[in-house]
mmCIF file with all atom_site columns, N, CA and C in Angstrom:
data_model
loop_
_atom_site.group_PDB
_atom_site.id
_atom_site.type_symbol
_atom_site.label_atom_id
_atom_site.label_alt_id
_atom_site.label_comp_id
_atom_site.label_asym_id
_atom_site.label_entity_id
_atom_site.label_seq_id
_atom_site.pdbx_PDB_ins_code
_atom_site.Cartn_x
_atom_site.Cartn_y
_atom_site.Cartn_z
_atom_site.occupancy
_atom_site.B_iso_or_equiv
_atom_site.pdbx_formal_charge
_atom_site.auth_seq_id
_atom_site.auth_comp_id
_atom_site.auth_asym_id
_atom_site.auth_atom_id
_atom_site.pdbx_PDB_model_num
ATOM 1   N N  . UNK Z 1 1  ? -63.267 -28.761 46.302 1.00 86.00 ? 1  UNK Z N  1
ATOM 2   C CA . UNK Z 1 1  ? -62.689 -27.773 47.190 1.00 86.00 ? 1  UNK Z CA 1
ATOM 3   C C  . UNK Z 1 1  ? -63.495 -26.478 47.067 1.00 86.00 ? 1  UNK Z C  1
ATOM 4   N N  . UNK Z 1 2  ? -63.834 -25.884 48.181 1.00 91.00 ? 2  UNK Z N  1
ATOM 5   C CA . UNK Z 1 2  ? -64.531 -24.604 48.196 1.00 91.00 ? 2  UNK Z CA 1
ATOM 6   C C  . UNK Z 1 2  ? -63.525 -23.506 48.518 1.00 91.00 ? 2  UNK Z C  1
ATOM 7   N N  . UNK Z 1 3  ? -63.595 -22.420 47.779 1.00 92.00 ? 3  UNK Z N  1
ATOM 8   C CA . UNK Z 1 3  ? -62.711 -21.281 48.022 1.00 92.00 ? 3  UNK Z CA 1
ATOM 9   C C  . UNK Z 1 3  ? -63.550 -20.043 48.316 1.00 92.00 ? 3  UNK Z C  1
ATOM 10  N N  . UNK Z 1 4  ? -62.952 -19.110 49.073 1.00 94.00 ? 4  UNK Z N  1
ATOM 11  C CA . UNK Z 1 4  ? -63.651 -17.886 49.443 1.00 94.00 ? 4  UNK Z CA 1
ATOM 12  C C  . UNK Z 1 4  ? -63.140 -16.664 48.699 1.00 94.00 ? 4  UNK Z C  1
ATOM 13  N N  . UNK Z 1 5  ? -61.922 -16.743 48.135 1.00 91.00 ? 5  UNK Z N  1
ATOM 14  C CA . UNK Z 1 5  ? -61.378 -15.586 47.421 1.00 91.00 ? 5  UNK Z CA 1
ATOM 15  C C  . UNK Z 1 5  ? -60.255 -16.030 46.489 1.00 91.00 ? 5  UNK Z C  1
ATOM 16  N N  . UNK Z 1 6  ? -59.850 -15.114 45.635 1.00 96.00 ? 6  UNK Z N  1
ATOM 17  C CA . UNK Z 1 6  ? -58.676 -15.311 44.788 1.00 96.00 ? 6  UNK Z CA 1
ATOM 18  C C  . UNK Z 1 6  ? -57.973 -13.969 44.662 1.00 96.00 ? 6  UNK Z C  1
ATOM 19  N N  . UNK Z 1 7  ? -57.668 -13.361 45.823 1.00 96.00 ? 7  UNK Z N  1
ATOM 20  C CA . UNK Z 1 7  ? -57.040 -12.042 45.892 1.00 96.00 ? 7  UNK Z CA 1
ATOM 21  C C  . UNK Z 1 7  ? -55.662 -12.175 46.528 1.00 96.00 ? 7  UNK Z C  1
ATOM 22  N N  . UNK Z 1 8  ? -54.720 -11.353 46.046 1.00 96.00 ? 8  UNK Z N  1
ATOM 23  C CA . UNK Z 1 8  ? -53.388 -11.397 46.647 1.00 96.00 ? 8  UNK Z CA 1
ATOM 24  C C  . UNK Z 1 8  ? -53.449 -10.955 48.107 1.00 96.00 ? 8  UNK Z C  1
ATOM 25  N N  . UNK Z 1 9  ? -52.687 -11.655 48.927 1.00 97.00 ? 9  UNK Z N  1
ATOM 26  C CA . UNK Z 1 9  ? -52.624 -11.331 50.344 1.00 97.00 ? 9  UNK Z CA 1
ATOM 27  C C  . UNK Z 1 9  ? -53.698 -11.987 51.195 1.00 97.00 ? 9  UNK Z C  1
ATOM 28  N N  . UNK Z 1 10 ? -54.589 -12.773 50.569 1.00 97.00 ? 10 UNK Z N  1
ATOM 29  C CA . UNK Z 1 10 ? -55.671 -13.447 51.279 1.00 97.00 ? 10 UNK Z CA 1
ATOM 30  C C  . UNK Z 1 10 ? -55.603 -14.949 51.048 1.00 97.00 ? 10 UNK Z C  1
ATOM 31  N N  . UNK Z 1 11 ? -55.855 -15.712 52.078 1.00 97.00 ? 11 UNK Z N  1
ATOM 32  C CA . UNK Z 1 11 ? -55.953 -17.157 51.933 1.00 97.00 ? 11 UNK Z CA 1
ATOM 33  C C  . UNK Z 1 11 ? -57.211 -17.469 51.128 1.00 97.00 ? 11 UNK Z C  1
ATOM 34  N N  . UNK Z 1 12 ? -57.100 -18.238 50.042 1.00 97.00 ? 12 UNK Z N  1
ATOM 35  C CA . UNK Z 1 12 ? -58.289 -18.531 49.251 1.00 97.00 ? 12 UNK Z CA 1
ATOM 36  C C  . UNK Z 1 12 ? -59.303 -19.431 49.966 1.00 97.00 ? 12 UNK Z C  1
ATOM 37  N N  . UNK Z 1 13 ? -58.866 -20.173 50.993 1.00 97.00 ? 13 UNK Z N  1
ATOM 38  C CA . UNK Z 1 13 ? -59.781 -21.085 51.676 1.00 97.00 ? 13 UNK Z CA 1
ATOM 39  C C  . UNK Z 1 13 ? -60.538 -20.433 52.828 1.00 97.00 ? 13 UNK Z C  1
ATOM 40  N N  . UNK Z 1 14 ? -59.857 -19.597 53.629 1.00 97.00 ? 14 UNK Z N  1
ATOM 41  C CA . UNK Z 1 14 ? -60.541 -18.996 54.791 1.00 97.00 ? 14 UNK Z CA 1
ATOM 42  C C  . UNK Z 1 14 ? -60.623 -17.470 54.739 1.00 97.00 ? 14 UNK Z C  1
ATOM 43  N N  . UNK Z 1 15 ? -60.008 -16.866 53.708 1.00 96.00 ? 15 UNK Z N  1
ATOM 44  C CA . UNK Z 1 15 ? -60.021 -15.413 53.491 1.00 96.00 ? 15 UNK Z CA 1
ATOM 45  C C  . UNK Z 1 15 ? -59.198 -14.630 54.514 1.00 96.00 ? 15 UNK Z C  1
ATOM 46  N N  . UNK Z 1 16 ? -58.335 -15.297 55.247 1.00 97.00 ? 16 UNK Z N  1
ATOM 47  C CA . UNK Z 1 16 ? -57.473 -14.645 56.231 1.00 97.00 ? 16 UNK Z CA 1
ATOM 48  C C  . UNK Z 1 16 ? -56.324 -13.916 55.534 1.00 97.00 ? 16 UNK Z C  1
ATOM 49  N N  . UNK Z 1 17 ? -55.840 -12.865 56.161 1.00 98.00 ? 17 UNK Z N  1
ATOM 50  C CA . UNK Z 1 17 ? -54.640 -12.179 55.681 1.00 98.00 ? 17 UNK Z CA 1
ATOM 51  C C  . UNK Z 1 17 ? -53.416 -12.579 56.496 1.00 98.00 ? 17 UNK Z C  1
ATOM 52  N N  . UNK Z 1 18 ? -53.569 -13.586 57.336 1.00 98.00 ? 18 UNK Z N  1
ATOM 53  C CA . UNK Z 1 18 ? -52.509 -14.041 58.231 1.00 98.00 ? 18 UNK Z CA 1
ATOM 54  C C  . UNK Z 1 18 ? -51.672 -15.133 57.540 1.00 98.00 ? 18 UNK Z C  1
ATOM 55  N N  . UNK Z 1 19 ? -50.976 -14.728 56.441 1.00 98.00 ? 19 UNK Z N  1
ATOM 56  C CA . UNK Z 1 19 ? -50.188 -15.670 55.654 1.00 98.00 ? 19 UNK Z CA 1
ATOM 57  C C  . UNK Z 1 19 ? -48.716 -15.559 56.004 1.00 98.00 ? 19 UNK Z C  1
ATOM 58  N N  . UNK Z 1 20 ? -48.069 -16.699 56.083 1.00 98.00 ? 20 UNK Z N  1
ATOM 59  C CA . UNK Z 1 20 ? -46.629 -16.770 56.332 1.00 98.00 ? 20 UNK Z CA 1
ATOM 60  C C  . UNK Z 1 20 ? -45.959 -17.115 55.007 1.00 98.00 ? 20 UNK Z C  1
ATOM 61  N N  . UNK Z 1 21 ? -45.297 -16.124 54.392 1.00 98.00 ? 21 UNK Z N  1
ATOM 62  C CA . UNK Z 1 21 ? -44.693 -16.294 53.073 1.00 98.00 ? 21 UNK Z CA 1
ATOM 63  C C  . UNK Z 1 21 ? -43.273 -16.836 53.168 1.00 98.00 ? 21 UNK Z C  1
ATOM 64  N N  . UNK Z 1 22 ? -42.901 -17.644 52.183 1.00 98.00 ? 22 UNK Z N  1
ATOM 65  C CA . UNK Z 1 22 ? -41.535 -18.131 52.030 1.00 98.00 ? 22 UNK Z CA 1
ATOM 66  C C  . UNK Z 1 22 ? -40.858 -17.277 50.954 1.00 98.00 ? 22 UNK Z C  1
ATOM 67  N N  . UNK Z 1 23 ? -39.638 -17.625 50.570 1.00 98.00 ? 23 UNK Z N  1
ATOM 68  C CA . UNK Z 1 23 ? -38.889 -16.858 49.579 1.00 98.00 ? 23 UNK Z CA 1
ATOM 69  C C  . UNK Z 1 23 ? -39.526 -16.929 48.191 1.00 98.00 ? 23 UNK Z C  1
ATOM 70  N N  . UNK Z 1 24 ? -39.376 -15.866 47.442 1.00 97.00 ? 24 UNK Z N  1
ATOM 71  C CA . UNK Z 1 24 ? -39.894 -15.783 46.087 1.00 97.00 ? 24 UNK Z CA 1
ATOM 72  C C  . UNK Z 1 24 ? -39.242 -16.841 45.199 1.00 97.00 ? 24 UNK Z C  1
ATOM 73  N N  . UNK Z 1 25 ? -40.039 -17.412 44.292 1.00 97.00 ? 25 UNK Z N  1
ATOM 74  C CA . UNK Z 1 25 ? -39.558 -18.392 43.313 1.00 97.00 ? 25 UNK Z CA 1
ATOM 75  C C  . UNK Z 1 25 ? -39.823 -17.827 41.922 1.00 97.00 ? 25 UNK Z C  1
ATOM 76  N N  . UNK Z 1 26 ? -38.899 -18.074 40.985 1.00 97.00 ? 26 UNK Z N  1
ATOM 77  C CA . UNK Z 1 26 ? -39.023 -17.549 39.627 1.00 97.00 ? 26 UNK Z CA 1
ATOM 78  C C  . UNK Z 1 26 ? -39.312 -18.681 38.664 1.00 97.00 ? 26 UNK Z C  1
ATOM 79  N N  . UNK Z 1 27 ? -40.315 -18.480 37.799 1.00 96.00 ? 27 UNK Z N  1
ATOM 80  C CA . UNK Z 1 27 ? -40.695 -19.445 36.763 1.00 96.00 ? 27 UNK Z CA 1
ATOM 81  C C  . UNK Z 1 27 ? -40.900 -18.674 35.468 1.00 96.00 ? 27 UNK Z C  1
ATOM 82  N N  . UNK Z 1 28 ? -39.901 -18.682 34.589 1.00 92.00 ? 28 UNK Z N  1
ATOM 83  C CA . UNK Z 1 28 ? -39.999 -18.014 33.289 1.00 92.00 ? 28 UNK Z CA 1
ATOM 84  C C  . UNK Z 1 28 ? -40.362 -16.543 33.484 1.00 92.00 ? 28 UNK Z C  1
ATOM 85  N N  . UNK Z 1 29 ? -41.529 -16.114 33.011 1.00 93.00 ? 29 UNK Z N  1
ATOM 86  C CA . UNK Z 1 29 ? -41.945 -14.714 33.131 1.00 93.00 ? 29 UNK Z CA 1
ATOM 87  C C  . UNK Z 1 29 ? -42.953 -14.507 34.258 1.00 93.00 ? 29 UNK Z C  1
ATOM 88  N N  . UNK Z 1 30 ? -42.893 -15.391 35.242 1.00 97.00 ? 30 UNK Z N  1
ATOM 89  C CA . UNK Z 1 30 ? -43.782 -15.274 36.404 1.00 97.00 ? 30 UNK Z CA 1
ATOM 90  C C  . UNK Z 1 30 ? -42.981 -15.579 37.665 1.00 97.00 ? 30 UNK Z C  1
ATOM 91  N N  . UNK Z 1 31 ? -43.505 -15.137 38.779 1.00 98.00 ? 31 UNK Z N  1
ATOM 92  C CA . UNK Z 1 31 ? -42.916 -15.446 40.085 1.00 98.00 ? 31 UNK Z CA 1
ATOM 93  C C  . UNK Z 1 31 ? -44.042 -15.883 41.013 1.00 98.00 ? 31 UNK Z C  1
ATOM 94  N N  . UNK Z 1 32 ? -43.668 -16.624 42.047 1.00 98.00 ? 32 UNK Z N  1
ATOM 95  C CA . UNK Z 1 32 ? -44.667 -16.960 43.055 1.00 98.00 ? 32 UNK Z CA 1
ATOM 96  C C  . UNK Z 1 32 ? -44.034 -16.969 44.429 1.00 98.00 ? 32 UNK Z C  1
ATOM 97  N N  . UNK Z 1 33 ? -44.885 -16.738 45.418 1.00 98.00 ? 33 UNK Z N  1
ATOM 98  C CA . UNK Z 1 33 ? -44.500 -16.795 46.817 1.00 98.00 ? 33 UNK Z CA 1
ATOM 99  C C  . UNK Z 1 33 ? -45.209 -17.986 47.452 1.00 98.00 ? 33 UNK Z C  1
ATOM 100 N N  . UNK Z 1 34 ? -44.466 -18.998 47.872 1.00 98.00 ? 34 UNK Z N  1
ATOM 101 C CA . UNK Z 1 34 ? -45.107 -20.071 48.635 1.00 98.00 ? 34 UNK Z CA 1
ATOM 102 C C  . UNK Z 1 34 ? -45.585 -19.497 49.984 1.00 98.00 ? 34 UNK Z C  1
ATOM 103 N N  . UNK Z 1 35 ? -46.699 -19.995 50.467 1.00 98.00 ? 35 UNK Z N  1
ATOM 104 C CA . UNK Z 1 35 ? -47.211 -19.506 51.751 1.00 98.00 ? 35 UNK Z CA 1
ATOM 105 C C  . UNK Z 1 35 ? -47.908 -20.612 52.519 1.00 98.00 ? 35 UNK Z C  1
ATOM 106 N N  . UNK Z 1 36 ? -48.089 -20.342 53.813 1.00 98.00 ? 36 UNK Z N  1
ATOM 107 C CA . UNK Z 1 36 ? -48.919 -21.177 54.669 1.00 98.00 ? 36 UNK Z CA 1
ATOM 108 C C  . UNK Z 1 36 ? -49.802 -20.227 55.472 1.00 98.00 ? 36 UNK Z C  1
ATOM 109 N N  . UNK Z 1 37 ? -51.092 -20.524 55.507 1.00 98.00 ? 37 UNK Z N  1
ATOM 110 C CA . UNK Z 1 37 ? -52.028 -19.707 56.273 1.00 98.00 ? 37 UNK Z CA 1
ATOM 111 C C  . UNK Z 1 37 ? -51.888 -20.066 57.752 1.00 98.00 ? 37 UNK Z C  1
ATOM 112 N N  . UNK Z 1 38 ? -51.672 -19.058 58.577 1.00 98.00 ? 38 UNK Z N  1
ATOM 113 C CA . UNK Z 1 38 ? -51.508 -19.289 60.012 1.00 98.00 ? 38 UNK Z CA 1
ATOM 114 C C  . UNK Z 1 38 ? -52.842 -19.574 60.700 1.00 98.00 ? 38 UNK Z C  1
ATOM 115 N N  . UNK Z 1 39 ? -53.948 -19.300 60.018 1.00 98.00 ? 39 UNK Z N  1
ATOM 116 C CA . UNK Z 1 39 ? -55.249 -19.532 60.628 1.00 98.00 ? 39 UNK Z CA 1
ATOM 117 C C  . UNK Z 1 39 ? -55.828 -20.909 60.307 1.00 98.00 ? 39 UNK Z C  1
ATOM 118 N N  . UNK Z 1 40 ? -55.825 -21.301 59.032 1.00 97.00 ? 40 UNK Z N  1
ATOM 119 C CA . UNK Z 1 40 ? -56.449 -22.586 58.680 1.00 97.00 ? 40 UNK Z CA 1
ATOM 120 C C  . UNK Z 1 40 ? -55.441 -23.659 58.262 1.00 97.00 ? 40 UNK Z C  1
ATOM 121 N N  . UNK Z 1 41 ? -54.163 -23.287 58.111 1.00 97.00 ? 41 UNK Z N  1
ATOM 122 C CA . UNK Z 1 41 ? -53.127 -24.261 57.763 1.00 97.00 ? 41 UNK Z CA 1
ATOM 123 C C  . UNK Z 1 41 ? -52.978 -24.543 56.273 1.00 97.00 ? 41 UNK Z C  1
ATOM 124 N N  . UNK Z 1 42 ? -53.777 -23.885 55.421 1.00 97.00 ? 42 UNK Z N  1
ATOM 125 C CA . UNK Z 1 42 ? -53.673 -24.098 53.977 1.00 97.00 ? 42 UNK Z CA 1
ATOM 126 C C  . UNK Z 1 42 ? -52.293 -23.690 53.477 1.00 97.00 ? 42 UNK Z C  1
ATOM 127 N N  . UNK Z 1 43 ? -51.785 -24.449 52.525 1.00 98.00 ? 43 UNK Z N  1
ATOM 128 C CA . UNK Z 1 43 ? -50.516 -24.116 51.880 1.00 98.00 ? 43 UNK Z CA 1
ATOM 129 C C  . UNK Z 1 43 ? -50.776 -23.867 50.415 1.00 98.00 ? 43 UNK Z C  1
ATOM 130 N N  . UNK Z 1 44 ? -50.072 -22.897 49.845 1.00 97.00 ? 44 UNK Z N  1
ATOM 131 C CA . UNK Z 1 44 ? -50.274 -22.589 48.438 1.00 97.00 ? 44 UNK Z CA 1
ATOM 132 C C  . UNK Z 1 44 ? -49.174 -21.709 47.888 1.00 97.00 ? 44 UNK Z C  1
ATOM 133 N N  . UNK Z 1 45 ? -49.435 -21.161 46.712 1.00 98.00 ? 45 UNK Z N  1
ATOM 134 C CA . UNK Z 1 45 ? -48.501 -20.290 46.017 1.00 98.00 ? 45 UNK Z CA 1
ATOM 135 C C  . UNK Z 1 45 ? -49.282 -19.091 45.489 1.00 98.00 ? 45 UNK Z C  1
ATOM 136 N N  . UNK Z 1 46 ? -48.757 -17.904 45.710 1.00 98.00 ? 46 UNK Z N  1
ATOM 137 C CA . UNK Z 1 46 ? -49.365 -16.670 45.219 1.00 98.00 ? 46 UNK Z CA 1
ATOM 138 C C  . UNK Z 1 46 ? -48.561 -16.223 43.991 1.00 98.00 ? 46 UNK Z C  1
ATOM 139 N N  . UNK Z 1 47 ? -49.194 -16.207 42.803 1.00 98.00 ? 47 UNK Z N  1
ATOM 140 C CA . UNK Z 1 47 ? -48.511 -15.990 41.526 1.00 98.00 ? 47 UNK Z CA 1
ATOM 141 C C  . UNK Z 1 47 ? -48.654 -14.554 41.019 1.00 98.00 ? 47 UNK Z C  1
ATOM 142 N N  . UNK Z 1 48 ? -47.577 -14.090 40.350 1.00 97.00 ? 48 UNK Z N  1
ATOM 143 C CA . UNK Z 1 48 ? -47.542 -12.765 39.731 1.00 97.00 ? 48 UNK Z CA 1
ATOM 144 C C  . UNK Z 1 48 ? -46.832 -12.860 38.383 1.00 97.00 ? 48 UNK Z C  1
ATOM 145 N N  . UNK Z 1 49 ? -47.287 -12.080 37.398 1.00 97.00 ? 49 UNK Z N  1
ATOM 146 C CA . UNK Z 1 49 ? -46.615 -11.996 36.109 1.00 97.00 ? 49 UNK Z CA 1
ATOM 147 C C  . UNK Z 1 49 ? -45.572 -10.887 36.135 1.00 97.00 ? 49 UNK Z C  1
ATOM 148 N N  . UNK Z 1 50 ? -44.481 -11.106 35.413 1.00 94.00 ? 50 UNK Z N  1
ATOM 149 C CA . UNK Z 1 50 ? -43.442 -10.089 35.273 1.00 94.00 ? 50 UNK Z CA 1
ATOM 150 C C  . UNK Z 1 50 ? -43.595 -9.402  33.924 1.00 94.00 ? 50 UNK Z C  1
ATOM 151 N N  . UNK Z 1 51 ? -43.463 -8.089  33.917 1.00 92.00 ? 51 UNK Z N  1
ATOM 152 C CA . UNK Z 1 51 ? -43.517 -7.311  32.684 1.00 92.00 ? 51 UNK Z CA 1
ATOM 153 C C  . UNK Z 1 51 ? -42.237 -6.508  32.548 1.00 92.00 ? 51 UNK Z C  1
ATOM 154 N N  . UNK Z 1 52 ? -41.582 -6.602  31.390 1.00 91.00 ? 52 UNK Z N  1
ATOM 155 C CA . UNK Z 1 52 ? -40.390 -5.806  31.135 1.00 91.00 ? 52 UNK Z CA 1
ATOM 156 C C  . UNK Z 1 52 ? -40.788 -4.344  31.025 1.00 91.00 ? 52 UNK Z C  1
ATOM 157 N N  . UNK Z 1 53 ? -40.091 -3.476  31.766 1.00 90.00 ? 53 UNK Z N  1
ATOM 158 C CA . UNK Z 1 53 ? -40.394 -2.045  31.694 1.00 90.00 ? 53 UNK Z CA 1
ATOM 159 C C  . UNK Z 1 53 ? -39.196 -1.202  31.282 1.00 90.00 ? 53 UNK Z C  1
ATOM 160 N N  . UNK Z 1 54 ? -38.021 -1.796  31.156 1.00 90.00 ? 54 UNK Z N  1
ATOM 161 C CA . UNK Z 1 54 ? -36.866 -1.034  30.690 1.00 90.00 ? 54 UNK Z CA 1
ATOM 162 C C  . UNK Z 1 54 ? -35.581 -1.446  31.368 1.00 90.00 ? 54 UNK Z C  1
ATOM 163 N N  . UNK Z 1 55 ? -34.523 -0.745  30.979 1.00 92.00 ? 55 UNK Z N  1
ATOM 164 C CA . UNK Z 1 55 ? -33.195 -0.986  31.529 1.00 92.00 ? 55 UNK Z CA 1
ATOM 165 C C  . UNK Z 1 55 ? -32.744 0.201   32.366 1.00 92.00 ? 55 UNK Z C  1
ATOM 166 N N  . UNK Z 1 56 ? -31.858 -0.078  33.295 1.00 94.00 ? 56 UNK Z N  1
ATOM 167 C CA . UNK Z 1 56 ? -31.067 0.943   33.978 1.00 94.00 ? 56 UNK Z CA 1
ATOM 168 C C  . UNK Z 1 56 ? -29.619 0.542   33.761 1.00 94.00 ? 56 UNK Z C  1
ATOM 169 N N  . UNK Z 1 57 ? -28.769 1.530   33.465 1.00 93.00 ? 57 UNK Z N  1
ATOM 170 C CA . UNK Z 1 57 ? -27.346 1.254   33.262 1.00 93.00 ? 57 UNK Z CA 1
ATOM 171 C C  . UNK Z 1 57 ? -26.532 2.228   34.096 1.00 93.00 ? 57 UNK Z C  1
ATOM 172 N N  . UNK Z 1 58 ? -25.344 1.794   34.479 1.00 94.00 ? 58 UNK Z N  1
ATOM 173 C CA . UNK Z 1 58 ? -24.474 2.667   35.258 1.00 94.00 ? 58 UNK Z CA 1
ATOM 174 C C  . UNK Z 1 58 ? -23.847 3.699   34.334 1.00 94.00 ? 58 UNK Z C  1
ATOM 175 N N  . UNK Z 1 59 ? -24.016 4.968   34.652 1.00 91.00 ? 59 UNK Z N  1
ATOM 176 C CA . UNK Z 1 59 ? -23.448 6.089   33.897 1.00 91.00 ? 59 UNK Z CA 1
ATOM 177 C C  . UNK Z 1 59 ? -22.287 6.639   34.713 1.00 91.00 ? 59 UNK Z C  1
ATOM 178 N N  . UNK Z 1 60 ? -21.068 6.462   34.178 1.00 92.00 ? 60 UNK Z N  1
ATOM 179 C CA . UNK Z 1 60 ? -19.879 6.902   34.925 1.00 92.00 ? 60 UNK Z CA 1
ATOM 180 C C  . UNK Z 1 60 ? -19.857 8.404   35.128 1.00 92.00 ? 60 UNK Z C  1
ATOM 181 N N  . UNK Z 1 61 ? -20.366 9.185   34.159 1.00 90.00 ? 61 UNK Z N  1
ATOM 182 C CA . UNK Z 1 61 ? -20.408 10.638  34.315 1.00 90.00 ? 61 UNK Z CA 1
ATOM 183 C C  . UNK Z 1 61 ? -21.322 11.045  35.465 1.00 90.00 ? 61 UNK Z C  1
ATOM 184 N N  . UNK Z 1 62 ? -22.466 10.384  35.573 1.00 87.00 ? 62 UNK Z N  1
ATOM 185 C CA . UNK Z 1 62 ? -23.422 10.675  36.645 1.00 87.00 ? 62 UNK Z CA 1
ATOM 186 C C  . UNK Z 1 62 ? -22.995 10.033  37.962 1.00 87.00 ? 62 UNK Z C  1
ATOM 187 N N  . UNK Z 1 63 ? -22.237 8.932   37.860 1.00 93.00 ? 63 UNK Z N  1
ATOM 188 C CA . UNK Z 1 63 ? -21.849 8.189   39.053 1.00 93.00 ? 63 UNK Z CA 1
ATOM 189 C C  . UNK Z 1 63 ? -23.017 7.455   39.688 1.00 93.00 ? 63 UNK Z C  1
ATOM 190 N N  . UNK Z 1 64 ? -23.987 7.075   38.841 1.00 93.00 ? 64 UNK Z N  1
ATOM 191 C CA . UNK Z 1 64 ? -25.193 6.434   39.365 1.00 93.00 ? 64 UNK Z CA 1
ATOM 192 C C  . UNK Z 1 64 ? -25.865 5.620   38.260 1.00 93.00 ? 64 UNK Z C  1
ATOM 193 N N  . UNK Z 1 65 ? -26.830 4.801   38.679 1.00 92.00 ? 65 UNK Z N  1
ATOM 194 C CA . UNK Z 1 65 ? -27.660 4.078   37.723 1.00 92.00 ? 65 UNK Z CA 1
ATOM 195 C C  . UNK Z 1 65 ? -28.631 5.069   37.082 1.00 92.00 ? 65 UNK Z C  1
ATOM 196 N N  . UNK Z 1 66 ? -28.809 4.939   35.774 1.00 91.00 ? 66 UNK Z N  1
ATOM 197 C CA . UNK Z 1 66 ? -29.693 5.831   35.032 1.00 91.00 ? 66 UNK Z CA 1
ATOM 198 C C  . UNK Z 1 66 ? -30.679 4.981   34.242 1.00 91.00 ? 66 UNK Z C  1
ATOM 199 N N  . UNK Z 1 67 ? -31.961 5.322   34.325 1.00 89.00 ? 67 UNK Z N  1
ATOM 200 C CA . UNK Z 1 67 ? -32.979 4.615   33.544 1.00 89.00 ? 67 UNK Z CA 1
ATOM 201 C C  . UNK Z 1 67 ? -32.911 5.098   32.104 1.00 89.00 ? 67 UNK Z C  1
ATOM 202 N N  . UNK Z 1 68 ? -32.956 4.166   31.163 1.00 88.00 ? 68 UNK Z N  1
ATOM 203 C CA . UNK Z 1 68 ? -32.930 4.526   29.751 1.00 88.00 ? 68 UNK Z CA 1
ATOM 204 C C  . UNK Z 1 68 ? -34.290 5.093   29.362 1.00 88.00 ? 68 UNK Z C  1
ATOM 205 N N  . UNK Z 1 69 ? -34.273 6.271   28.794 1.00 84.00 ? 69 UNK Z N  1
ATOM 206 C CA . UNK Z 1 69 ? -35.483 6.958   28.326 1.00 84.00 ? 69 UNK Z CA 1
ATOM 207 C C  . UNK Z 1 69 ? -35.477 6.925   26.794 1.00 84.00 ? 69 UNK Z C  1
ATOM 208 N N  . UNK Z 1 70 ? -36.655 7.062   26.172 1.00 81.00 ? 70 UNK Z N  1
ATOM 209 C CA . UNK Z 1 70 ? -36.776 7.014   24.725 1.00 81.00 ? 70 UNK Z CA 1
ATOM 210 C C  . UNK Z 1 70 ? -35.864 8.025   24.025 1.00 81.00 ? 70 UNK Z C  1
ATOM 211 N N  . UNK Z 1 71 ? -35.723 9.229   24.585 1.00 80.00 ? 71 UNK Z N  1
ATOM 212 C CA . UNK Z 1 71 ? -34.915 10.269  23.936 1.00 80.00 ? 71 UNK Z CA 1
ATOM 213 C C  . UNK Z 1 71 ? -33.438 9.886   23.864 1.00 80.00 ? 71 UNK Z C  1
ATOM 214 N N  . UNK Z 1 72 ? -33.011 8.903   24.652 1.00 79.00 ? 72 UNK Z N  1
ATOM 215 C CA . UNK Z 1 72 ? -31.600 8.497   24.662 1.00 79.00 ? 72 UNK Z CA 1
ATOM 216 C C  . UNK Z 1 72 ? -31.266 7.529   23.523 1.00 79.00 ? 72 UNK Z C  1
ATOM 217 N N  . UNK Z 1 73 ? -32.276 6.936   22.922 1.00 83.00 ? 73 UNK Z N  1
ATOM 218 C CA . UNK Z 1 73 ? -32.050 5.899   21.917 1.00 83.00 ? 73 UNK Z CA 1
ATOM 219 C C  . UNK Z 1 73 ? -31.706 6.552   20.595 1.00 83.00 ? 73 UNK Z C  1
ATOM 220 N N  . UNK Z 1 74 ? -30.539 6.190   20.072 1.00 84.00 ? 74 UNK Z N  1
ATOM 221 C CA . UNK Z 1 74 ? -30.080 6.748   18.809 1.00 84.00 ? 74 UNK Z CA 1
ATOM 222 C C  . UNK Z 1 74 ? -30.442 5.800   17.679 1.00 84.00 ? 74 UNK Z C  1
ATOM 223 N N  . UNK Z 1 75 ? -30.800 6.346   16.516 1.00 70.00 ? 75 UNK Z N  1
ATOM 224 C CA . UNK Z 1 75 ? -31.127 5.523   15.357 1.00 70.00 ? 75 UNK Z CA 1
ATOM 225 C C  . UNK Z 1 75 ? -29.914 4.735   14.881 1.00 70.00 ? 75 UNK Z C  1
ATOM 226 N N  . UNK Z 1 76 ? -30.172 3.638   14.209 1.00 55.00 ? 76 UNK Z N  1
ATOM 227 C CA . UNK Z 1 76 ? -29.076 2.795   13.722 1.00 55.00 ? 76 UNK Z CA 1
ATOM 228 C C  . UNK Z 1 76 ? -28.491 3.343   12.454 1.00 55.00 ? 76 UNK Z C  1
#
């Protein structure tokens, strides 16, 4: 198989950006978007890694979701 690219948003076979994406799928610490290229008909999956960046919790005093910052963490 010959490929022209390995970039997100581009068909690896014809390099088109005319991709028709399906719903996101979750696999452990990665996700992928199934797609079909509208130009050449190739079908595939576009993969991404997930990285934990923190929590948000509902703060009743604020009446909103609040991102946890380092200064909020109290020692044990």
